[in-house]
Amino acid sequence: VTDQGKRPPAGARTGAVSGATGEMIFSGDELLRGDTLNTNQCYLGERLLDLGIFATHALTVADDLDAMVQAIRASLARRPVVIVLSGGLGPTEDDLTREAVAEALGRPLEHHEDLLDAIRARFASRGYVMGDSNRKQATIPRGATVIPLTGTAPGFFVWHGPTLVVALPGVPWELKQMWQATVEPVLRDRPEPEAASGSHGASASAGASGSAGASNSDSSQAVRRIRTFGIGESTLAELFKDYDWHDPEATIGTRAHLDGVTLILRGRGSAEGLRKLDAIQQRVLDVLGDKVYGVDGEGLSEIAGHMLRERSLTVAVAESCTGGMLGKCLTDVPGSSAYFMGGVTAYDNQVKMDVLGVPAGMLAQYGAVSEETASAMAEGVRDLLRTDCALSTTGIAGPDGGTPEKPVGLVYIGCTIGGVTTVERSIMYGQRDQVRERAAYAALDLLRRRLLQAVEE
Ligand code: ATP
């Protein structure tokens, strides 16, 4: 059931933000109370940007029908390319998204027996009997397309004027699966704006994105994320201090996270816009060299994993201050069993000695948090698990335990490859969790740079 054939061209816009815009509406008292962190917003904001759609509004609304209807109407009035609603598709009284969309769009709700069968089958496959309350989940606004179930809450989308209204379940993994399988392809294939309706301002393109896909029309958008590790935002600011960061042809933004600073370039998909993006990218690469670990795409764990796999090398980890986080990062990647052999969480000195063979005298002379110990830990786990490479972490995560010589945040990262061991010393900022997470990423980054050097030598 769809009325896609009737949809007018998407994305005609006026106002300060040029190009295709998107909006997000999150429903749920638990989000407003602070019981649940709105991770769906982070996910959707990033995915929209991937599609060259710039999020202009994200609103969290109570589980209240009037409030939701008002929010949807206000959003529709701004004529975005897409409005994504998250949550409120469950079977309970406070799940009101279906009703709110129907009312805001002026469409009746219709029952779909085949959808009810699918929900019933989903329950049965897990050995449950569907309750009566779930019946309401099989109703969706007239003309909407059902998004195939991932859990038990069906999503749907419907074109309304130039806007795709999408309703997704609040459960993050269900939302992500539906986004990837159904919503993203629909948005990528959205119609090019026609001159007649796009004449009031910049308008949307069909899914131009990233370094690869931008079409060459003036209205298309390109986004590029240049990912760096080991530099601060101020270094990037310095690099572009003469640049107009708001140049509409190529706008620069940064995002600092524990896995590094990302430079986010947003530009027009025109030939001139793409040339500017290329020039900025080249300037970053020229100045930062191997501190750039990727453009778009993968994170440090995936990149290190690919490099190990390509070189047919195995890795093990010996972790003190990261307490298993490094092994977790490496095994986050599907297929990591091809190169990750295992790890030792050697928190106590006795374990460093007994399991990893760190000499007692070394620990007494230099301490557990030292270059020598980091080196011995890496070599110890490499020998123990008979791998080609190994990483180690030892540091003072805090909040206590720091001294003037060894302050909180001090971390030594060891890396041994092909009989050559190197250790890097850093002082990580932040509280205990940030210090530990940064240390894990720093270890992955050291592995990446060492593997890169091994190829260049
Ligand atoms: P279900 O039928 O599975 O409950 P639903 O669409 O009704 O789906 P909600 O009831 O709104 O979803 O939320 C279900 C759970 O999903 C919440 O308890 C919460 O843990 C999580 N959740 C909801 N919204 C978000 C969000 N924006 N970010 C992260 N988690 C969320």
XYZ file of C-alpha atoms and ligand atoms in Angstrom:
488
model
C 0.000 0.000 0.000
C 1.722 3.085 -1.160
C 0.989 6.289 -2.919
C 4.537 6.941 -3.968
C 3.332 7.621 -7.481
C 1.541 10.738 -6.268
C 4.465 12.305 -4.460
C 5.632 15.680 -5.637
C 9.304 16.535 -5.949
C 11.125 16.586 -2.639
C 13.201 19.195 -0.997
C 12.182 22.661 -2.159
C 13.399 24.886 0.615
C 13.746 28.372 1.801
C 15.647 29.759 4.761
C 19.193 29.848 5.995
C 20.062 26.197 5.406
C 20.423 25.372 1.772
C 19.969 21.916 0.320
C 17.945 18.964 1.515
C 16.952 19.079 5.161
C 15.663 16.475 7.550
C 13.964 16.518 10.931
C 13.655 14.031 13.766
C 10.908 13.605 16.343
C 11.513 11.321 19.302
C 8.638 10.245 21.467
C 8.980 8.929 24.952
C 8.646 10.166 28.503
C 11.666 8.018 29.371
C 13.835 10.162 27.088
C 12.601 13.365 28.736
C 13.063 11.966 32.238
C 16.636 11.033 31.411
C 16.092 7.308 31.959
C 17.116 6.536 28.383
C 19.872 8.196 26.427
C 18.701 9.279 22.990
C 21.210 7.264 20.994
C 18.799 7.110 18.058
C 19.385 10.799 17.471
C 23.136 10.292 17.137
C 22.568 7.438 14.729
C 19.942 9.164 12.600
C 21.768 12.494 12.493
C 24.836 10.783 11.116
C 22.932 8.655 8.629
C 21.034 11.673 7.302
C 24.298 13.492 6.769
C 25.615 10.462 4.876
C 22.734 11.004 2.476
C 23.522 14.692 2.074
C 20.473 15.602 4.178
C 21.155 18.170 6.871
C 19.213 17.787 10.076
C 17.770 21.123 11.126
C 15.501 20.053 13.990
C 15.376 17.218 16.516
C 12.568 17.332 19.018
C 11.790 15.018 21.909
C 8.096 14.952 22.741
C 6.171 13.461 25.664
C 3.889 10.492 25.052
C 1.007 12.854 24.380
C -1.120 12.795 21.251
C -1.648 16.558 20.908
C 2.003 17.326 21.491
C 3.018 14.808 18.856
C 0.492 16.012 16.301
C 1.676 19.596 16.795
C 5.281 18.560 16.447
C 4.621 16.695 13.196
C 2.571 19.562 11.745
C 5.224 22.132 12.627
C 7.813 19.943 10.999
C 5.748 19.405 7.834
C 5.308 23.162 7.502
C 9.081 23.540 7.074
C 8.936 21.174 4.115
C 11.911 18.942 4.913
C 12.807 16.033 2.663
C 12.236 13.642 5.541
C 10.759 13.550 9.033
C 11.897 10.534 11.031
C 9.817 9.588 14.053
C 11.335 7.220 16.577
C 9.392 5.291 19.217
C 5.757 4.963 20.140
C 4.969 2.027 17.858
C 4.484 -0.535 20.620
C 1.208 -2.038 21.847
C 0.675 0.027 25.002
C -1.587 3.006 25.702
C 1.284 5.460 25.530
C 2.396 4.275 22.077
C 0.747 6.979 19.981
C 2.854 7.488 16.867
C 0.419 5.762 14.495
C -2.463 7.927 15.723
C -0.359 11.108 15.687
C 0.856 10.606 12.101
C -2.661 9.748 10.924
C -4.091 12.870 12.520
C -1.320 15.219 11.419
C -1.532 13.958 7.850
C -5.319 13.807 7.793
C -5.413 10.138 6.880
C -7.482 7.451 8.585
C -5.833 4.470 10.248
C -6.356 1.190 8.436
C -6.063 -2.317 9.780
C -3.816 -4.779 7.884
C -4.623 -8.399 8.592
C -1.442 -9.593 6.847
C 0.613 -7.390 9.151
C -1.179 -8.822 12.177
C -0.333 -12.324 10.898
C 3.314 -11.332 10.577
C 3.380 -9.983 14.148
C 1.644 -13.134 15.404
C 4.189 -15.298 13.563
C 7.038 -13.278 15.045
C 5.744 -14.046 18.559
C 5.156 -17.699 17.707
C 8.729 -18.094 16.386
C 9.957 -17.255 19.874
C 7.442 -19.501 21.593
C 5.028 -16.739 22.678
C 1.352 -16.157 22.022
C 0.555 -12.675 20.753
C -1.603 -10.654 23.141
C -4.741 -8.728 22.181
C -3.014 -5.414 22.768
C -0.736 -6.099 19.811
C -3.698 -5.836 17.414
C -3.321 -2.067 17.330
C 0.174 -2.458 15.906
C -1.368 -3.750 12.700
C -2.992 -0.393 11.962
C -1.155 2.211 9.939
C -2.211 5.431 8.203
C -3.873 4.998 4.820
C -1.411 5.083 1.936
C 1.594 4.246 4.100
C 4.055 1.482 3.238
C 4.801 -1.071 5.942
C 8.479 -1.579 6.750
C 9.157 -5.295 7.242
C 9.375 -6.320 10.898
C 12.695 -6.571 12.658
C 11.270 -7.024 16.159
C 7.564 -7.028 16.823
C 6.869 -3.334 16.203
C 6.155 -2.549 12.541
C 7.433 0.700 11.082
C 6.003 2.535 8.107
C 6.672 5.397 5.738
C 4.432 7.661 3.736
C 5.025 10.526 1.336
C 3.204 13.706 2.281
C 3.775 16.498 -0.181
C 7.525 16.777 -0.648
C 8.227 15.025 2.643
C 8.829 11.397 3.461
C 7.336 10.739 6.897
C 8.980 7.697 8.457
C 7.935 6.025 11.706
C 10.422 3.620 13.297
C 10.410 1.703 16.583
C 12.361 3.213 19.473
C 14.441 0.106 20.167
C 17.815 1.096 18.700
C 18.709 -2.150 16.916
C 15.239 -2.407 15.356
C 15.451 1.196 14.190
C 18.903 0.661 12.669
C 17.902 -2.463 10.774
C 14.818 -0.781 9.324
C 16.807 2.291 8.420
C 19.454 0.319 6.573
C 17.154 -2.158 4.858
C 14.292 0.100 3.855
C 14.504 3.805 4.624
C 17.977 4.527 3.307
C 17.277 3.006 -0.133
C 14.024 4.986 -0.392
C 15.824 8.217 0.462
C 18.709 7.472 -1.880
C 16.231 6.996 -4.711
C 14.156 10.006 -3.860
C 13.193 12.069 -6.862
C 15.311 14.922 -8.124
C 13.564 18.206 -7.473
C 11.900 19.649 -10.518
C 12.718 23.140 -11.592
C 9.162 24.289 -11.038
C 8.967 23.362 -7.394
C 12.624 23.806 -6.532
C 12.853 27.356 -7.721
C 12.486 29.048 -4.319
C 15.820 28.005 -3.009
C 18.372 25.248 -3.027
C 16.859 21.806 -3.233
C 17.562 18.178 -2.691
C 19.367 15.725 -4.862
C 19.014 12.004 -5.154
C 21.226 10.686 -2.431
C 24.492 12.390 -3.222
C 26.863 11.417 -0.498
C 30.439 11.088 0.525
C 33.485 11.281 -1.632
C 32.127 8.886 -4.190
C 28.540 9.506 -4.982
C 27.883 13.175 -5.546
C 26.244 13.971 -8.787
C 27.543 16.966 -10.592
C 24.517 19.174 -10.274
C 24.596 22.386 -8.302
C 21.843 21.298 -5.951
C 23.441 18.007 -4.867
C 25.333 17.712 -1.615
C 28.568 16.008 -0.764
C 29.770 15.046 2.699
C 33.198 13.827 3.647
C 34.497 12.768 7.037
C 38.256 12.866 7.463
C 39.145 10.857 10.531
C 42.280 11.608 12.518
C 43.885 10.297 15.673
C 46.491 11.880 17.888
C 45.763 15.549 17.248
C 43.503 18.078 18.935
C 40.721 20.136 17.413
C 42.937 23.188 17.822
C 45.477 21.683 15.404
C 42.789 21.460 12.759
C 41.583 24.958 13.602
C 45.152 26.210 13.130
C 45.466 24.418 9.817
C 42.426 26.221 8.461
C 42.695 29.511 10.283
C 42.609 31.463 7.012
C 39.677 29.532 5.646
C 36.035 30.620 5.751
C 34.606 27.675 7.672
C 31.101 28.577 6.507
C 31.907 28.782 2.817
C 28.708 27.351 1.269
C 30.792 25.530 -1.354
C 32.684 23.653 1.350
C 31.774 24.097 5.014
C 34.143 22.715 7.643
C 33.100 21.305 10.996
C 34.861 19.143 13.554
C 33.779 16.432 15.918
C 35.996 15.340 18.800
C 35.479 11.882 20.180
C 37.547 9.390 22.087
C 38.477 7.730 18.793
C 39.932 10.965 17.456
C 38.938 14.204 15.814
C 36.896 14.031 12.649
C 36.861 16.860 10.172
C 33.421 16.988 8.584
C 33.348 18.651 5.195
C 30.037 19.576 3.670
C 29.840 20.992 0.229
C 27.904 21.352 -2.946
C 28.089 18.436 -5.311
C 28.965 20.849 -8.117
C 32.315 20.452 -9.863
C 33.566 23.538 -8.039
C 32.309 22.253 -4.674
C 33.939 18.852 -5.149
C 37.216 20.500 -6.191
C 37.186 22.462 -2.949
C 36.523 19.341 -0.890
C 39.393 17.562 -2.658
C 41.722 20.478 -1.987
C 40.837 20.567 1.721
C 41.248 16.823 1.995
C 44.649 16.985 0.320
C 45.778 19.774 2.632
C 44.826 17.716 5.688
C 46.640 14.659 4.332
C 49.750 16.675 3.453
C 50.028 18.187 6.910
C 48.809 15.351 9.103
C 50.160 12.363 7.149
C 49.540 9.091 8.954
C 47.533 10.853 11.649
C 44.668 10.577 9.161
C 43.341 7.064 9.496
C 40.466 7.164 7.087
C 38.081 9.122 4.950
C 34.441 8.179 5.631
C 33.777 4.573 6.484
C 35.540 2.478 8.998
C 36.751 3.010 12.552
C 40.111 2.140 14.070
C 39.162 -1.448 15.004
C 38.024 -2.255 11.469
C 41.033 -0.614 9.866
C 43.530 -2.377 12.140
C 41.633 -5.618 11.513
C 41.804 -5.229 7.731
C 45.500 -4.516 7.873
C 46.176 -7.616 9.955
C 44.045 -9.747 7.681
C 45.666 -8.448 4.490
C 49.096 -9.237 5.902
C 47.987 -12.597 7.381
C 49.154 -11.561 10.831
C 47.754 -12.466 14.228
C 47.521 -10.278 17.317
C 47.156 -10.682 21.076
C 46.664 -8.135 23.827
C 47.978 -7.699 27.377
C 45.812 -5.195 29.181
C 46.188 -3.540 32.518
C 44.420 -0.174 32.707
C 42.020 -0.926 29.837
C 40.789 -4.042 31.631
C 39.603 -5.842 28.483
C 38.410 -2.861 26.410
C 41.089 -3.361 23.796
C 40.099 -6.978 23.271
C 36.481 -5.860 23.123
C 37.268 -3.268 20.431
C 39.147 -5.807 18.337
C 36.393 -8.396 18.656
C 33.653 -5.846 17.844
C 34.557 -6.512 14.224
C 32.798 -9.497 12.638
C 35.362 -12.013 11.428
C 38.023 -10.873 13.914
C 38.703 -14.500 14.831
C 40.854 -14.565 11.687
C 43.512 -12.450 13.411
C 42.680 -11.928 17.098
C 44.011 -14.819 19.169
C 43.162 -13.634 22.680
C 44.293 -11.518 25.573
C 45.359 -11.395 29.177
C 43.901 -8.871 31.581
C 46.943 -8.520 33.796
C 45.715 -6.045 36.347
C 47.669 -7.248 39.318
C 51.468 -7.260 39.308
C 51.474 -10.933 40.235
C 49.576 -11.703 37.018
C 51.983 -9.552 35.022
C 54.800 -11.665 36.455
C 53.206 -15.115 36.551
C 51.306 -15.081 33.269
C 53.193 -12.593 31.121
C 56.664 -13.149 32.537
C 57.316 -9.504 33.423
C 60.423 -9.687 35.668
C 59.836 -8.848 39.339
C 62.955 -6.706 39.338
C 61.635 -4.643 36.431
C 58.385 -3.972 38.253
C 60.277 -3.033 41.414
C 62.693 -0.743 39.590
C 60.427 0.988 37.068
C 56.932 0.324 38.352
C 53.931 -1.245 36.634
C 53.224 1.960 34.744
C 56.418 2.302 32.771
C 57.864 1.925 29.314
C 59.770 -1.186 30.395
C 56.689 -2.943 31.773
C 54.571 -2.061 28.726
C 57.259 -3.520 26.501
C 57.609 -6.697 28.574
C 53.821 -7.163 28.688
C 53.507 -6.975 24.906
C 56.370 -9.393 24.352
C 55.062 -11.662 27.098
C 51.608 -12.077 25.594
C 53.055 -12.462 22.105
C 55.173 -15.394 23.338
C 52.377 -16.849 25.442
C 49.814 -16.864 22.626
C 52.372 -17.288 19.818
C 51.158 -14.378 17.703
C 52.909 -12.171 15.150
C 51.962 -8.926 16.885
C 50.894 -7.884 20.342
C 49.646 -4.776 22.111
C 49.823 -3.788 25.754
C 48.357 -1.065 27.939
C 49.429 0.050 31.384
C 48.462 3.341 32.976
C 46.876 5.273 35.784
C 43.176 5.638 35.003
C 42.351 7.496 38.230
C 40.713 9.097 39.996
C 43.369 8.151 42.587
C 46.860 6.784 42.320
C 48.567 9.669 40.537
C 51.867 11.196 41.630
C 53.743 14.247 40.314
C 55.964 11.942 38.224
C 53.151 9.643 37.171
C 49.940 11.679 37.022
C 46.426 10.338 36.520
C 45.951 9.789 32.791
C 49.505 8.589 32.163
C 49.382 5.568 29.872
C 52.077 3.505 28.174
C 51.047 1.588 25.074
C 53.296 -1.188 23.829
C 53.304 -2.739 20.389
C 55.497 -5.521 19.133
C 55.651 -6.623 15.508
C 58.267 -8.810 13.889
C 60.576 -8.707 16.890
C 60.543 -4.907 17.142
C 58.818 -3.437 20.182
C 57.883 0.210 20.519
C 56.225 1.966 23.424
C 54.378 5.275 23.344
C 53.720 7.412 26.394
C 50.679 9.686 26.557
C 48.777 11.635 29.127
C 45.111 11.110 28.441
C 42.581 13.720 29.467
C 39.250 13.000 31.045
C 37.905 10.852 33.815
C 38.563 7.193 34.434
C 36.333 5.915 31.633
C 37.672 8.348 29.056
C 41.271 7.592 29.984
C 40.661 3.881 29.562
C 38.753 4.196 26.306
C 41.264 6.628 24.829
C 44.030 4.208 25.788
C 42.307 1.386 23.916
C 41.946 3.536 20.782
C 45.538 4.728 21.130
C 46.656 1.100 21.129
C 44.680 0.351 17.967
C 46.123 3.448 16.357
C 49.670 2.466 17.288
C 49.104 -0.949 15.746
C 47.754 0.705 12.590
C 50.762 3.029 12.263
C 53.246 0.234 12.933
C 51.623 -1.957 10.291
C 51.709 0.954 7.866
C 55.414 1.485 8.525
C 56.114 -2.204 8.105
C 54.776 -1.934 4.564
C 56.672 1.258 3.780
C 60.021 -0.113 5.052
P 8.370 -1.504 21.241
O 7.084 -2.027 20.788
O 9.487 -2.483 20.940
O 8.335 -1.000 22.653
P 8.302 1.278 20.396
O 8.377 1.886 19.069
O 7.046 1.425 21.147
O 8.758 -0.233 20.281
P 9.334 2.646 22.613
O 8.359 1.937 23.492
O 9.162 4.089 22.385
O 9.441 1.915 21.223
O 10.790 2.358 23.120
C 11.215 1.041 23.359
C 12.582 1.079 24.038
O 13.525 1.570 23.106
C 12.655 2.055 25.215
O 12.399 1.440 26.425
C 14.073 2.512 25.176
O 14.883 1.621 25.895
C 14.444 2.415 23.725
N 14.380 3.739 23.088
C 13.294 4.432 22.717
N 13.607 5.583 22.114
C 14.960 5.620 22.107
C 15.929 6.554 21.629
N 15.541 7.677 21.022
N 17.236 6.270 21.792
C 17.606 5.142 22.401
N 16.761 4.214 22.875
C 15.454 4.445 22.731
